[in-house]
Amino acid sequence: MKTEKSERTEAAKSAEPPRRAGRKTREVAIRGIAISPGVAIGAVYDTSEAPTEAPRRSVPAGQVEAEKARLAAAVVASRKQVGKLKGRLAVLPEEAQDELEPLLDAYSMMLGDSRLLRGARRRIAEELLAAETAVQDEAESIAGTILAAKDDDKPGLRRRAGEVREIARRLTRNLTAMPFRSLKGVPPGAILVAEELTPADAALLDPTRIAGVATEEGGADGHTAIMLRALGIPSVLGCPGLTEAARRGDEAVLDGGTGIIVIRPGAAALEAGREALAGYAKEKQRLAKLRRLPSVTLDGEEVELQANLEIPAELPLIAQAGAQGIGLLRTEFLFMNREDLPDEDAQFEAYSQIVGPLAGDGVTIRVLDWGGEKDMQALAEGVVPWHTGPNPALGLRGIRMLLKRPELLEAQFAAILRVATQGPVRILLPLVTIPAEVAQAREIYERVARRLRRKGIPLPDKLPPLGAMIETPGAALAADAIALEADFFAIGTNDLAMYTLAVDRAETEVSHLYDPLHPAVLRLVQFATEAALRLRMPVSVCGEMAGNPRLVPLLLGLGIRALSMNASAIPRVKQMVRTLKIDDCARFARRVMEQGDPRLIQELVMNFGNPDGA
């Protein structure tokens, strides 16, 4: 199925004069869109995918039911493929998961009782179209309607239209038995070149094998671009004439920071590429040296920098980054892609693989945070209904679900208590909104501890702290009361911003309104932090704000002294911490909190440390 851009590209190619046959040797530099920083030098590996355009076909009236059956079979196959992609989520970085999970959810919805499928079935019946023709026609109709909408968020409209077209392409391939793109043969160190990569393609890339990515189509605001940035692969998209200029095996130099790829570089270009690669490597080494240095401000204030952990396989990255332990261990990985629930022993073994190797560094384990929007088959079929309501974010999720099904909470508490003899741990309760939820959880917690002690199972003399995650306006505004029940706070700024601003970042029509620097969000962070500090209770930030070096002065100024983030963000955050003085941060925070305009707050944050700034 052709996009408007691909049609323009093909038209431009057809207008070019014929090129001489034979292998090209001339250097070609192509400027595209800088997507993901970094420099790559390697051999081109071009990968193409058979076009999904199927010949238009009509069918006789007697074949309508057979075409509907073909469509139904293609839907089943497509659902299985999307399910396999969801299984891939657990091994992707958090940012990639955050981008891909809602996209796959959107795909799943379109493969349900959606307008796309209803329209396709109607076209089969009324217009006597073959299934693949009906799907393509209906997808183009929907995409056209989306793109014609009067909305200033044009990138968001293009993403939505692209999602519809992508599902139509997947259905068409399954209907016509066209092969999907295969990335299994990409050699280590190669620069992947393609006309276009879908987000699903990007999810299959291995950052340890692929040196860089360049495509002829694509832009900075698409799902694929976000995925490539999250994977940390040097990338340039939107390179005109790329697939015509590059051939498999050609040497190439790609600079994801400048947006330039040079095919068959001459001596000068190759030398410049090597210098840029060395410079980039030195920068990484310089940041790596920070691993051994303390995270302390110029005036001697220590700031604890910890890592968020999705799966045990990420432990080496945490050690390399110099994290002071794990500030947020998400336990959902234990429940994903399985038909049964992990018992106490299985969870104990999993936690032991994490707590033991950290050699005494703390681990904050968040108990299961599940809602109807997450794909956990065992829970969906065995514990709570798959559909928990029209809005899962406001339904039975987090601590609410665990208190409704206390056997889940008891198994997790027992496993965590047992592993607490191997190293310092804390337990974090998700989506707390009222003090009673912490009190109820503590009753279960202490009951489990008494049961384990009666069995003679070794436990720490002092039970690990039980904390509350502050991620809703209600929890932030009731923080002083919740603090009387909890042992510590972890402020989850991602959900806090979402609930405060009533904005879902995955919803393209409103995603531009998502702003963690909105004064309402900052005031809630301040309120919760001050409530904890009044009781001398530990408080940390574990959302995306924690990993943004530019926001560190503000967070320190508000009183935060513990941050948990993706491991890759720790060196740059530490670098910022070591340039700051707490008094300067406090003055800066007071100035920011006086503002009511998010744009002014953004300007202050961006200009912090400049002579004319704060």
XYZ file of C-alpha atoms in Angstrom, residues 282-296 303 305 318-324 549 567-579:
38
model
C 35.643 9.500 24.032
C 32.470 11.189 25.193
C 31.078 7.807 26.215
C 34.346 6.993 27.987
C 34.318 10.327 29.773
C 30.828 9.627 31.022
C 31.852 6.078 31.915
C 34.612 7.444 34.174
C 31.912 9.101 36.233
C 30.865 5.612 37.320
C 33.596 5.581 39.949
C 32.981 9.138 41.136
C 30.496 9.985 43.874
C 27.172 11.614 43.066
C 27.685 14.682 45.209
C 22.304 12.605 45.709
C 21.162 7.820 41.746
C 23.085 -1.105 35.765
C 26.565 -2.030 36.964
C 28.183 -0.294 33.985
C 26.239 2.899 34.658
C 27.402 3.156 38.260
C 23.921 3.014 39.776
C 23.607 2.940 43.554
C 19.723 16.260 33.451
C 20.587 3.078 33.597
C 21.760 4.849 30.437
C 20.730 8.234 31.869
C 22.758 7.960 35.078
C 26.147 9.241 33.803
C 24.725 12.494 32.418
C 22.567 13.055 35.490
C 25.604 12.476 37.725
C 27.583 14.882 35.576
C 24.935 17.529 36.232
C 24.745 16.809 39.970
C 28.487 17.349 40.333
C 28.214 20.892 38.879
